[in-house]
Tab-separated table of C-alpha atoms in Angstrom:
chain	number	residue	atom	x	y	z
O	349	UNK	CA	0.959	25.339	37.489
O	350	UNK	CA	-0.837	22.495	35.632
O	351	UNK	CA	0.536	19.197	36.898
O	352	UNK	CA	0.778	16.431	34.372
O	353	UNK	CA	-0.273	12.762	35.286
O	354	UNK	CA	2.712	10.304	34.981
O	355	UNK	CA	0.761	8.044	32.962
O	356	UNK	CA	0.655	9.846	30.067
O	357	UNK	CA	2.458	10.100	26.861
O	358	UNK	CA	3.114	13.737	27.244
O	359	UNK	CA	4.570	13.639	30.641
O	360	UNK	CA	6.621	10.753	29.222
O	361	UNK	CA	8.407	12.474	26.508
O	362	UNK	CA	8.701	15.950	28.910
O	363	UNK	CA	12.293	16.129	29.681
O	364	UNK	CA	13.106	15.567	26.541
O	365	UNK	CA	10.943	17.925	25.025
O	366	UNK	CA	12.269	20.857	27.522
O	367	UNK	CA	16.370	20.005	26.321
O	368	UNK	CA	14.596	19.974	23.030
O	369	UNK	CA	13.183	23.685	23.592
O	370	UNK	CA	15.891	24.723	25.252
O	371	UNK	CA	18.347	24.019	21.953
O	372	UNK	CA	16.025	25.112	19.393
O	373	UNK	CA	14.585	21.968	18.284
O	374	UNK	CA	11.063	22.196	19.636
O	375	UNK	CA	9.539	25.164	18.276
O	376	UNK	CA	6.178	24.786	19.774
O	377	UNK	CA	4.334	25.142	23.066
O	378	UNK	CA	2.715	22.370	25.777
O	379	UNK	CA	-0.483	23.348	26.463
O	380	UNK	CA	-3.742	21.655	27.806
O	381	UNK	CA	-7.168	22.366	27.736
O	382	UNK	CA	-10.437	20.840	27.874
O	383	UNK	CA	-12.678	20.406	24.686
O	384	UNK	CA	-16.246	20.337	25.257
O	385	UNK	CA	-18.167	17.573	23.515
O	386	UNK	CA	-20.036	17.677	20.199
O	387	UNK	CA	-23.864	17.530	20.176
O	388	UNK	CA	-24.168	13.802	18.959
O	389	UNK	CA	-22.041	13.166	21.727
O	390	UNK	CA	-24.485	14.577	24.019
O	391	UNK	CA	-27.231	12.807	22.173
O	392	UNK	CA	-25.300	9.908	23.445
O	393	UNK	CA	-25.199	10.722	27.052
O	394	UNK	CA	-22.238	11.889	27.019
O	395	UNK	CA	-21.898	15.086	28.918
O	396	UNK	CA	-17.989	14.804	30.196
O	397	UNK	CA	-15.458	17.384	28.977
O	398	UNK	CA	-11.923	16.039	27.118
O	399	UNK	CA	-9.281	16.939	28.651
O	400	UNK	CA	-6.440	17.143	26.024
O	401	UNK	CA	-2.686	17.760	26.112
O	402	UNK	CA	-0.961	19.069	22.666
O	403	UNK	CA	1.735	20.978	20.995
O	404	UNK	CA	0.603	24.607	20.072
O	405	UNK	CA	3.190	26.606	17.547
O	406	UNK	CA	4.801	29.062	19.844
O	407	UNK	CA	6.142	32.363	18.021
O	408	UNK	CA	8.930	33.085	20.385
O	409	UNK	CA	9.952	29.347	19.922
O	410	UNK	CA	10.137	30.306	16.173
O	411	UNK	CA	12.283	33.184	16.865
O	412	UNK	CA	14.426	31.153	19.074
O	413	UNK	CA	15.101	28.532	16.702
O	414	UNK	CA	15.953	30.978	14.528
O	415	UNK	CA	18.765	32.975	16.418
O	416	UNK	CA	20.175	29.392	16.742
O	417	UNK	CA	19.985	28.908	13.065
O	418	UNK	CA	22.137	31.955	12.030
O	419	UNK	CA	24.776	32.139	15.015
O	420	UNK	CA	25.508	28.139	13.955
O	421	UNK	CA	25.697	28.755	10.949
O	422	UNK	CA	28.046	32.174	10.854
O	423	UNK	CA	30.104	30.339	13.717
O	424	UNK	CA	30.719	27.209	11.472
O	425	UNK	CA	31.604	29.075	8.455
O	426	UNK	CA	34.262	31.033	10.584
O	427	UNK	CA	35.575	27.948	12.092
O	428	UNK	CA	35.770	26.838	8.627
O	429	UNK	CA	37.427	29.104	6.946
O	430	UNK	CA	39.908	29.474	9.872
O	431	UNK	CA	40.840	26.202	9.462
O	432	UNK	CA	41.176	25.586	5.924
O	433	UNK	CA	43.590	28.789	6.009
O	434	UNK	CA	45.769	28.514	8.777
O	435	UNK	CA	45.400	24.462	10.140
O	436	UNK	CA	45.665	22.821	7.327
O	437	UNK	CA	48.239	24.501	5.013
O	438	UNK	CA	50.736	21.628	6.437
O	439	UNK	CA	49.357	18.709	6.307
O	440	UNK	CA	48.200	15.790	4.228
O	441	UNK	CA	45.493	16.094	1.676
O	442	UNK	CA	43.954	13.327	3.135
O	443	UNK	CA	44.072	14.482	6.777
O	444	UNK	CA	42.357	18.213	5.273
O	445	UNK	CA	39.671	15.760	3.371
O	446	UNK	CA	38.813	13.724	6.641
O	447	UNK	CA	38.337	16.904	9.004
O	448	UNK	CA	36.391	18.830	6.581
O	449	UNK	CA	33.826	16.147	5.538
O	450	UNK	CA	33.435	15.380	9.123
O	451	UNK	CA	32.647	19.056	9.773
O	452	UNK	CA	30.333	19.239	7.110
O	453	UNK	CA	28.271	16.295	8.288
O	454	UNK	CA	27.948	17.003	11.972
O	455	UNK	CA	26.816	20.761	11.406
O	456	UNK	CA	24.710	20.262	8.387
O	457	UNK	CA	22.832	17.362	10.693
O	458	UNK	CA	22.304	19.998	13.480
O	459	UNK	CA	21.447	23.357	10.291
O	460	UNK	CA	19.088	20.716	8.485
O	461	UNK	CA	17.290	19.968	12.097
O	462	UNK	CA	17.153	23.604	12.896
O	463	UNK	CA	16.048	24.406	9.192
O	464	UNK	CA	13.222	21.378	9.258
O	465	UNK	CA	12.030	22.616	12.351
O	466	UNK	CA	11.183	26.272	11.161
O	467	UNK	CA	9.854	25.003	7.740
O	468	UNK	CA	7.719	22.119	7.705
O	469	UNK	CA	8.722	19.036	10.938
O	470	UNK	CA	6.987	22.029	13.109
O	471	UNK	CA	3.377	21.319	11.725
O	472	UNK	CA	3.878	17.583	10.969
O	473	UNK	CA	5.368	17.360	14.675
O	474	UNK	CA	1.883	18.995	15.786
O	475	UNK	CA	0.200	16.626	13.367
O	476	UNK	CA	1.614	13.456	15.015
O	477	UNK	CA	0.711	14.929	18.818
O	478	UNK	CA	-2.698	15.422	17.717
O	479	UNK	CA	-2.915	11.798	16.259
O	480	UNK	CA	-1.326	10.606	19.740
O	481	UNK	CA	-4.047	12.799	21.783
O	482	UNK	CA	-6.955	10.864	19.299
O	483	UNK	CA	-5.514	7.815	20.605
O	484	UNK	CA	-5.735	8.308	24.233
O	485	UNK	CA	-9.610	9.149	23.614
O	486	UNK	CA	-10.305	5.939	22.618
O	487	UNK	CA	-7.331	3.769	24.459
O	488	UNK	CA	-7.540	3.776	28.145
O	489	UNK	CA	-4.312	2.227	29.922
O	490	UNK	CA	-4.761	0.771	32.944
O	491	UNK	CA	-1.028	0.678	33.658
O	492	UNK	CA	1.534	3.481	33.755
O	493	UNK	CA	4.587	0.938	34.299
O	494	UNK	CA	5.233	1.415	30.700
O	495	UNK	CA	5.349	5.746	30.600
O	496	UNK	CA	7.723	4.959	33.672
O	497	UNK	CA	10.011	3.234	31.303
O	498	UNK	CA	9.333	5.063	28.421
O	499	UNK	CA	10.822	8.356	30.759
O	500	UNK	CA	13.321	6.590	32.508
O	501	UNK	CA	14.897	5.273	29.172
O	502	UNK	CA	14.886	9.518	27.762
O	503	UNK	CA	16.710	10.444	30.698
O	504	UNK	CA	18.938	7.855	30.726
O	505	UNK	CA	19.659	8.623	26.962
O	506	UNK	CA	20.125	12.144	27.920
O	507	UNK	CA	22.828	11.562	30.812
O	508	UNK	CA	25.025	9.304	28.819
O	509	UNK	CA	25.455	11.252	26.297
O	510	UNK	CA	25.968	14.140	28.134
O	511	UNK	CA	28.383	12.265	30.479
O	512	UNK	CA	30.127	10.887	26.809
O	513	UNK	CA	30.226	14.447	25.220
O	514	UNK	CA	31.230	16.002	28.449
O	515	UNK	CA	34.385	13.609	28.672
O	516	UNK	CA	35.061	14.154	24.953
O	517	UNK	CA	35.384	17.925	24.205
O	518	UNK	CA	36.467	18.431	28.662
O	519	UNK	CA	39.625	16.469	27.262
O	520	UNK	CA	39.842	18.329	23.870
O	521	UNK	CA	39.473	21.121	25.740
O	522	UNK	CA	42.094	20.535	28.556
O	523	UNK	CA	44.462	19.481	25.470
O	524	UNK	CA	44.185	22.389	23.646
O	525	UNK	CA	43.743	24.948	26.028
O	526	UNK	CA	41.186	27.569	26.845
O	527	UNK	CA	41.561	29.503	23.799
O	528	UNK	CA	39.554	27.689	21.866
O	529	UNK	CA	37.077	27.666	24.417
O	530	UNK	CA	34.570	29.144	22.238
O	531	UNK	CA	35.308	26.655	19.118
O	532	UNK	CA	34.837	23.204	21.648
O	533	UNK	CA	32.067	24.906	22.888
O	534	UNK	CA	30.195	24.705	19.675
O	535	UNK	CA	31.077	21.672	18.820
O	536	UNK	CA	29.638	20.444	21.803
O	537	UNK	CA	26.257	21.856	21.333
O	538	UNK	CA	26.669	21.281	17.561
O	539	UNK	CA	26.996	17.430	18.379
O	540	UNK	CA	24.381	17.646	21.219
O	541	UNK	CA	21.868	18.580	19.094
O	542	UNK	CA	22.547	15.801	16.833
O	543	UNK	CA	22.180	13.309	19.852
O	544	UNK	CA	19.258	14.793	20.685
O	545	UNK	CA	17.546	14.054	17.229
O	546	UNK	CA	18.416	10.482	17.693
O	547	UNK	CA	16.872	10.000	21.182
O	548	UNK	CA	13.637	11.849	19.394
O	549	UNK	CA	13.885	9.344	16.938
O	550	UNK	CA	14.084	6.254	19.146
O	551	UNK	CA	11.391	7.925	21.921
O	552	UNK	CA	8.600	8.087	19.572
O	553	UNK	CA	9.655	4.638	18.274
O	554	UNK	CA	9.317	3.284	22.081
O	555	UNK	CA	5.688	5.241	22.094
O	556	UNK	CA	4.798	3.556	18.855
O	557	UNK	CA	5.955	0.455	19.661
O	558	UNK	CA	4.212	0.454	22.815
O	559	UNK	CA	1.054	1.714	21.042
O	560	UNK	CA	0.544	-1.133	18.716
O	561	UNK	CA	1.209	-4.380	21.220
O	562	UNK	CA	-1.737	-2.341	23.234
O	563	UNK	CA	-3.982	-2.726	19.952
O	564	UNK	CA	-2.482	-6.223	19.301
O	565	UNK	CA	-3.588	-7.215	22.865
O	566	UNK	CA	-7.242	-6.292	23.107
O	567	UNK	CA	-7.412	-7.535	19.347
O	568	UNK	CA	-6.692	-11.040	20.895
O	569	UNK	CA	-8.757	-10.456	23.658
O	570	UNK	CA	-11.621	-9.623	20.931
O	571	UNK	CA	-10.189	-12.653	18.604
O	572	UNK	CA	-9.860	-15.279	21.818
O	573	UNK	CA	-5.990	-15.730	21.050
O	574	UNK	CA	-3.665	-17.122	23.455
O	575	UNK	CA	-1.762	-14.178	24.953
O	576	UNK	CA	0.821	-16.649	26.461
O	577	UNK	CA	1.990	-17.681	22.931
O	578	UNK	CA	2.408	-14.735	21.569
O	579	UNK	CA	4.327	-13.088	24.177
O	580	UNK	CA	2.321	-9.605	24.694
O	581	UNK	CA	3.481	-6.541	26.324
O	582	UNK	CA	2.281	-6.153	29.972
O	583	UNK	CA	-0.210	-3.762	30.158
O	584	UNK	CA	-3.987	-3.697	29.725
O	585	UNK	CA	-6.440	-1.886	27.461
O	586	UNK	CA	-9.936	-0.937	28.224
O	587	UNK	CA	-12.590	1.221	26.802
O	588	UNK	CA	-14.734	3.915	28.214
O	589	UNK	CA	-18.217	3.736	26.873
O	590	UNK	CA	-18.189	7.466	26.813
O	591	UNK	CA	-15.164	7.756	24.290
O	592	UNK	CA	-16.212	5.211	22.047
O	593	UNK	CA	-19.751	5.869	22.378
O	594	UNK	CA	-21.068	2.518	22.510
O	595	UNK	CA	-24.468	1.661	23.671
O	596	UNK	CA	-25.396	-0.271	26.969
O	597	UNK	CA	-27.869	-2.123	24.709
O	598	UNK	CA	-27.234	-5.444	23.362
O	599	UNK	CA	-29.374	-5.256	20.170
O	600	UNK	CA	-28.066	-1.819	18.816
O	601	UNK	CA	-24.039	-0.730	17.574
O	602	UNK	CA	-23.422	2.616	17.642
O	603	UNK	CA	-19.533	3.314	16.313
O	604	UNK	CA	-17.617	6.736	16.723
O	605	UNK	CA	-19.125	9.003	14.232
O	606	UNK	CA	-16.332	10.744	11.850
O	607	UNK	CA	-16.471	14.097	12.716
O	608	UNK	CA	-15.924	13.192	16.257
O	609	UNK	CA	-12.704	11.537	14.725
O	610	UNK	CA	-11.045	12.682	11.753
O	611	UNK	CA	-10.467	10.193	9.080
O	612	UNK	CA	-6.688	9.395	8.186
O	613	UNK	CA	-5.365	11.465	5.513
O	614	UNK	CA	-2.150	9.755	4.294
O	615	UNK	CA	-4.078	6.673	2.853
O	616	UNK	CA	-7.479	7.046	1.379
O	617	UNK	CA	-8.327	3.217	1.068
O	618	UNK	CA	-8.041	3.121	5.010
O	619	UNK	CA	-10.286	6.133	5.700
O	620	UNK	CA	-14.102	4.052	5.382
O	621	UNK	CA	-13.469	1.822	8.561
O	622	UNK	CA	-16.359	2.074	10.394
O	623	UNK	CA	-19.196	-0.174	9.305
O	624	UNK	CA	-22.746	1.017	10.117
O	625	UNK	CA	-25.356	-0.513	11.608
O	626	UNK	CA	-26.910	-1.615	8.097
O	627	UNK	CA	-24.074	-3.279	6.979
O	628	UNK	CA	-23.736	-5.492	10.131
O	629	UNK	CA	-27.305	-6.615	10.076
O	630	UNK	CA	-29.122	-8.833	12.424
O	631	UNK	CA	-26.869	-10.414	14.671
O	632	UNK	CA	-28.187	-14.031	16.424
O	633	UNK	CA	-27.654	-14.004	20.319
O	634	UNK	CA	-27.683	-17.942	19.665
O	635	UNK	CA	-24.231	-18.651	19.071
O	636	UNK	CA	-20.993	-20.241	20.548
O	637	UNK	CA	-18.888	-17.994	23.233
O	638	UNK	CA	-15.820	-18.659	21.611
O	639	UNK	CA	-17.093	-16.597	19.192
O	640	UNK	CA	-19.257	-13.831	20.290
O	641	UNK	CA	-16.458	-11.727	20.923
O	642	UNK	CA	-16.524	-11.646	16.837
O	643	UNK	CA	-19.824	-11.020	16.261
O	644	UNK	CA	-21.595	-9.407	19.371
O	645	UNK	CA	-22.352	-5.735	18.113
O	646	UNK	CA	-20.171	-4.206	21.068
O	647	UNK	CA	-17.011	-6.774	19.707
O	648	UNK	CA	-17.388	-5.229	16.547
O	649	UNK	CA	-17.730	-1.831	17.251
O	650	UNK	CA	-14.440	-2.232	19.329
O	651	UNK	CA	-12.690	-3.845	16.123
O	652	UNK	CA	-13.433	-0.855	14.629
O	653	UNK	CA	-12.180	1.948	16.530
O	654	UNK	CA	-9.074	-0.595	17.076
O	655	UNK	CA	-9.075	-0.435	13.619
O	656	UNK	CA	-9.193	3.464	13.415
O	657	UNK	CA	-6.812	3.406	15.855
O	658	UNK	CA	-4.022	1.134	13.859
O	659	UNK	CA	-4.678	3.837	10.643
O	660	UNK	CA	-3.631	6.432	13.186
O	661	UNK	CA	-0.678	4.908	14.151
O	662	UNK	CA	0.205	4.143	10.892
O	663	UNK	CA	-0.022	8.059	9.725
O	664	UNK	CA	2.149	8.534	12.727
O	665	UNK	CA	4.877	6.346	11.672
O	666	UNK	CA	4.440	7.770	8.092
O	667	UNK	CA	5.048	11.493	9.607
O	668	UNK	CA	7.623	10.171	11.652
O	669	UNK	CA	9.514	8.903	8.954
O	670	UNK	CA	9.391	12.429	7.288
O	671	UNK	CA	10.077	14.470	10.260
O	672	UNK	CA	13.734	12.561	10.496
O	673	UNK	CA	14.200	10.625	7.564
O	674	UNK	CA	17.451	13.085	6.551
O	675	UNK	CA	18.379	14.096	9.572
O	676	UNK	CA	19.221	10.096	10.491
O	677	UNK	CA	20.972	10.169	6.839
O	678	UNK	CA	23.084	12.574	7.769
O	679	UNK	CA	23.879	11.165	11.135
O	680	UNK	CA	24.749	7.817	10.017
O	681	UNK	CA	27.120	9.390	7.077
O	682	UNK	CA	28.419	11.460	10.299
O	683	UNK	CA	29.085	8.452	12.396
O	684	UNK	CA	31.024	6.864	9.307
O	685	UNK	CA	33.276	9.473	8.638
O	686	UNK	CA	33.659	10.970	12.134
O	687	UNK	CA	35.490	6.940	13.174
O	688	UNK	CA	37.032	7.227	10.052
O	689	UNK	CA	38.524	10.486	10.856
O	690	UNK	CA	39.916	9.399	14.379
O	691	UNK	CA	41.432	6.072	13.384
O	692	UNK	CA	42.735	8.461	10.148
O	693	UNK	CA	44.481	10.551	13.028
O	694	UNK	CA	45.773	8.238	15.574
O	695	UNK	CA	47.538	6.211	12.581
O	696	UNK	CA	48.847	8.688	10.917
O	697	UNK	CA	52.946	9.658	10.726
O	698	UNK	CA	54.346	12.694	8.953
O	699	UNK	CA	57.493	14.314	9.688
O	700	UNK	CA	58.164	18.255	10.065
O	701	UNK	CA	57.198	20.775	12.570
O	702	UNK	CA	53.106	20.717	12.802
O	703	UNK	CA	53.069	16.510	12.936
O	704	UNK	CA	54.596	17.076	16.167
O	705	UNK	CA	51.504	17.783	17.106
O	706	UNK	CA	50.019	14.839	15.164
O	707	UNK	CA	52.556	12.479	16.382
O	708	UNK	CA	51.418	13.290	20.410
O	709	UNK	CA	47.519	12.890	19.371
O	710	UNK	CA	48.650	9.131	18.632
O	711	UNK	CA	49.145	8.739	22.576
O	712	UNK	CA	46.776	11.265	23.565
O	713	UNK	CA	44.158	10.502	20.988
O	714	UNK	CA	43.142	7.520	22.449
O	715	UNK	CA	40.789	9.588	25.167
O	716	UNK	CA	38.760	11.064	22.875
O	717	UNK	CA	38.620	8.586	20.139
O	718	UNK	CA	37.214	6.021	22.853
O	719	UNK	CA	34.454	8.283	23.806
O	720	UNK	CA	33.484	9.550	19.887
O	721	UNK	CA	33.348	5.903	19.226
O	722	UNK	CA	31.302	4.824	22.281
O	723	UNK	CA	29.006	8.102	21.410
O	724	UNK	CA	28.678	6.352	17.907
O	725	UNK	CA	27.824	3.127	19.086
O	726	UNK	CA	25.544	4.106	21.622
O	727	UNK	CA	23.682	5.829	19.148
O	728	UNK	CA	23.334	2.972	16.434
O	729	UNK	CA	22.621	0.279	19.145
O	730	UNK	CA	18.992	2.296	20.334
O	731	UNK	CA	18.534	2.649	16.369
O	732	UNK	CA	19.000	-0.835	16.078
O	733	UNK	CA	17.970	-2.614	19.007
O	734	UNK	CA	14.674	-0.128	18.764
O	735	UNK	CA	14.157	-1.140	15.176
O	736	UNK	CA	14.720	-4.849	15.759
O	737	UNK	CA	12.724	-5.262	18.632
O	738	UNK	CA	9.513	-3.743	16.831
O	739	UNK	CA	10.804	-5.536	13.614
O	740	UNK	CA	10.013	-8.996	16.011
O	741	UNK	CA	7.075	-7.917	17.053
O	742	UNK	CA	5.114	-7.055	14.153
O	743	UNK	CA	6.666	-10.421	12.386
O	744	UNK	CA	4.835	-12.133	15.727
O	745	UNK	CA	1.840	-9.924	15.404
O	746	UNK	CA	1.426	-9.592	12.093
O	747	UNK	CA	-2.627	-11.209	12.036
O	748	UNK	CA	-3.596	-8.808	14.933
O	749	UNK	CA	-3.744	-5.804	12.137
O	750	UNK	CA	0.128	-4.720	13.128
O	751	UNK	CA	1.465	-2.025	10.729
O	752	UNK	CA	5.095	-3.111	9.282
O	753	UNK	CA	5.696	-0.307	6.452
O	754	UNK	CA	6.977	2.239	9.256
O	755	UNK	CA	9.872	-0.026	10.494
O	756	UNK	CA	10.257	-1.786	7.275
O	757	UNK	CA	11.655	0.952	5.601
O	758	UNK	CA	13.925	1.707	8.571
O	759	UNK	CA	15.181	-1.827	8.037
O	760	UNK	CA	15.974	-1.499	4.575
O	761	UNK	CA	17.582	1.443	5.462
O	762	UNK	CA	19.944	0.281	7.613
O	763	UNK	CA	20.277	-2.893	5.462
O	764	UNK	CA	21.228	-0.892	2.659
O	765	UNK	CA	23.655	0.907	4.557
């Protein structure tokens, strides 16, 4: 058995990415292999192997993810139609309208997911690994403190939600009784699942975040900025002469050839971001040390692939925002109605013989309505507090080449909202 290091992106994100598997939403494979190095990497004395860690499409994921698909979906219809036609033939319009719409947003969160994952956030999930894997060739942290915290804060995401859930549909279920053991059940998983996007979501924004303060960093290293003022993230960034294939010599830059590194796709004006050796010309050894961190050849080559590396993690955010853009739509709309719903419940007073039942959810309600709202809230506070904190550190970064467009749009997003 192949034993991951635990400073490592992959290892970071593992536990979530084996709940992930094991409820359909990772379709895909962890493997890792070593790729053997190109010939102009050998011209270059390079003669190590890669070793690389990636997502591979795995068939009897697909088929997985499907089964889940369909039984959701018939269960949810049946649930459906069993309650339109025998719960709700009693009751207020506006009670039927609140239940329903609340139904309909938490299961087509989890069927859109499931549906994404099978069509098209499978290959664009792959994509963004492979970016990630690109990056770690040329980035080489020093410090694992921050994968610690990067899998300490997935597990802990994990725990309380499954403590929250847990104490929510344990007391539905203890109220109701065991017959509808099967119905709370999928509910459960049906609002699991939806949890689970979110702490995807915020994960990858923690990896992202923590990505581009390591390019802000050795960009003020290169730029002789005052790390004190600008508050960096602890951890340090160095490069391996043998990943970026720069020269020992002083007179000479040699920067990563292209089809050692695939240009970025997603915007054509960033893909030329190498300069050649041409274009940078004679450089004078005679110059101030405050600035030949600028202009010494090996400076400049680093620039570059720190450049290279900032279009990378801008693709990423890009893909990111595609793989969950809807799903989060849906959730929030979710979140909205599902409070709504609750408050709508422990308020409401009708008289006759099926408010009875009504009338003892506005004592016992208060159980469950306290743990679908803390749920909720837990929920937008790592989308917010996530997006914030990145939001302040771009504004404080923005001359060290920091990206904003990714979180930007997550900010009007929840501005608009």
């Amino acid at each position: 058995m192949i034993k991951f290091k635990s400073n490592d992106v992959h290892s970071a994100v593992m536990p979530l990415y084996y709940v992930s598997r094991l409820l359909g939403l990772a379709s895909y494979r962890y493997e890792k292999h070593t790729s053997k190095p190109s010939a102009s990497s050998k011209s270059r004395n390079d003669i190590s192997q890669y070793p690389e860690r990636e997502f591979r499409t795995s068939k009897c994921g697909i088929i997985y993810t499907t089964i889940i698909l369909l039984a959701l979906f018939v269960g949810i219809v049946y649930y459906l139609v069993h309650k339109i036609l025998y719960d709700f033939t009693e009751v207020k319009i506006t009670y039927v309208v609140t239940q329903v719409m609340t139904l309909c947003l938490s299961t087509a969160t989890t069927l859109v997911s499931l549906g994404l994952e099978l069509t098209l956030n499978r290959k664009r999930m792959e994509k963004v690994m492979l970016k990630f894997t690109q990056i770690d060739r040329i980035l080489n942290l020093e410090s694992n403190s921050i994968y610690r915290r990067i899998r300490c804060f997935v597990i802990l995401e994990l725990v309380l939600s499954l403590i929250l859930l847990g104490a929510r549909h344990g007391y539905e279920l203890w109220s109701r009784g065991e017959r509808h053991y099967i119905t709370v059940s999928m509910r459960f998983i049906v609002h699991f699942m939806s949890t689970v996007m979110i702490v995807q979501f915020v994960s990858f924004i923690q990896v992202l975040k923590q990505r581009y303060c390591c390019v802000n960093e050795s960009l003020a290293v290169l730029g002789d900025i005052d790390d004190k003022l600008l508050n960096f993230e602890q951890g340090r960034v160095s490069f391996t002469e043998h990943k970026l294939g720069i020269s020992s010599s002083n007179s000479t830059s040699i920067v990563p050839h292209a089809e050692e590194i695939p240009n970025s796709e997603s915007h054509p004006h960033n893909s030329s971001i190498f300069t050649s050796e041409s274009e940078i010309g004679h450089i004078s050894t005679n110059v101030s040390s405050k600035f030949i961190s600028h202009r010494h050849p090996q400076g400049v080559t680093n620039i570059h692939a720190l450049r290279y590396v900032h279009t990378l993690l801008y693709d990423i955010g890009d893909l990111i925002n595609s793989i969950y853009g809807i799903q989060i739509l849906l959730a929030m709309a979710y979140i909205f109605m599902s409070v709504v719903k609750y408050f709508h419940v422990v308020m409401i007073s009708n008289v006759g013989t099926i408010n009875e039942e009504i009338s003892s959810f506005k004592v016992n309600g208060i159980i469950p309505l306290v743990c679908v709202v803390s749920i909720h809230v837990a929920n937008l506070l790592w989308l917010q507090l996530n997006c914030n904190c990145f939001h302040s550190s771009y504004c404080i970064l923005s001359c060290s080449f920091t990206a904003f467009g990714f979180f930007n749009w997550i900010l009007r997003f929840f501005t608009d909202l």
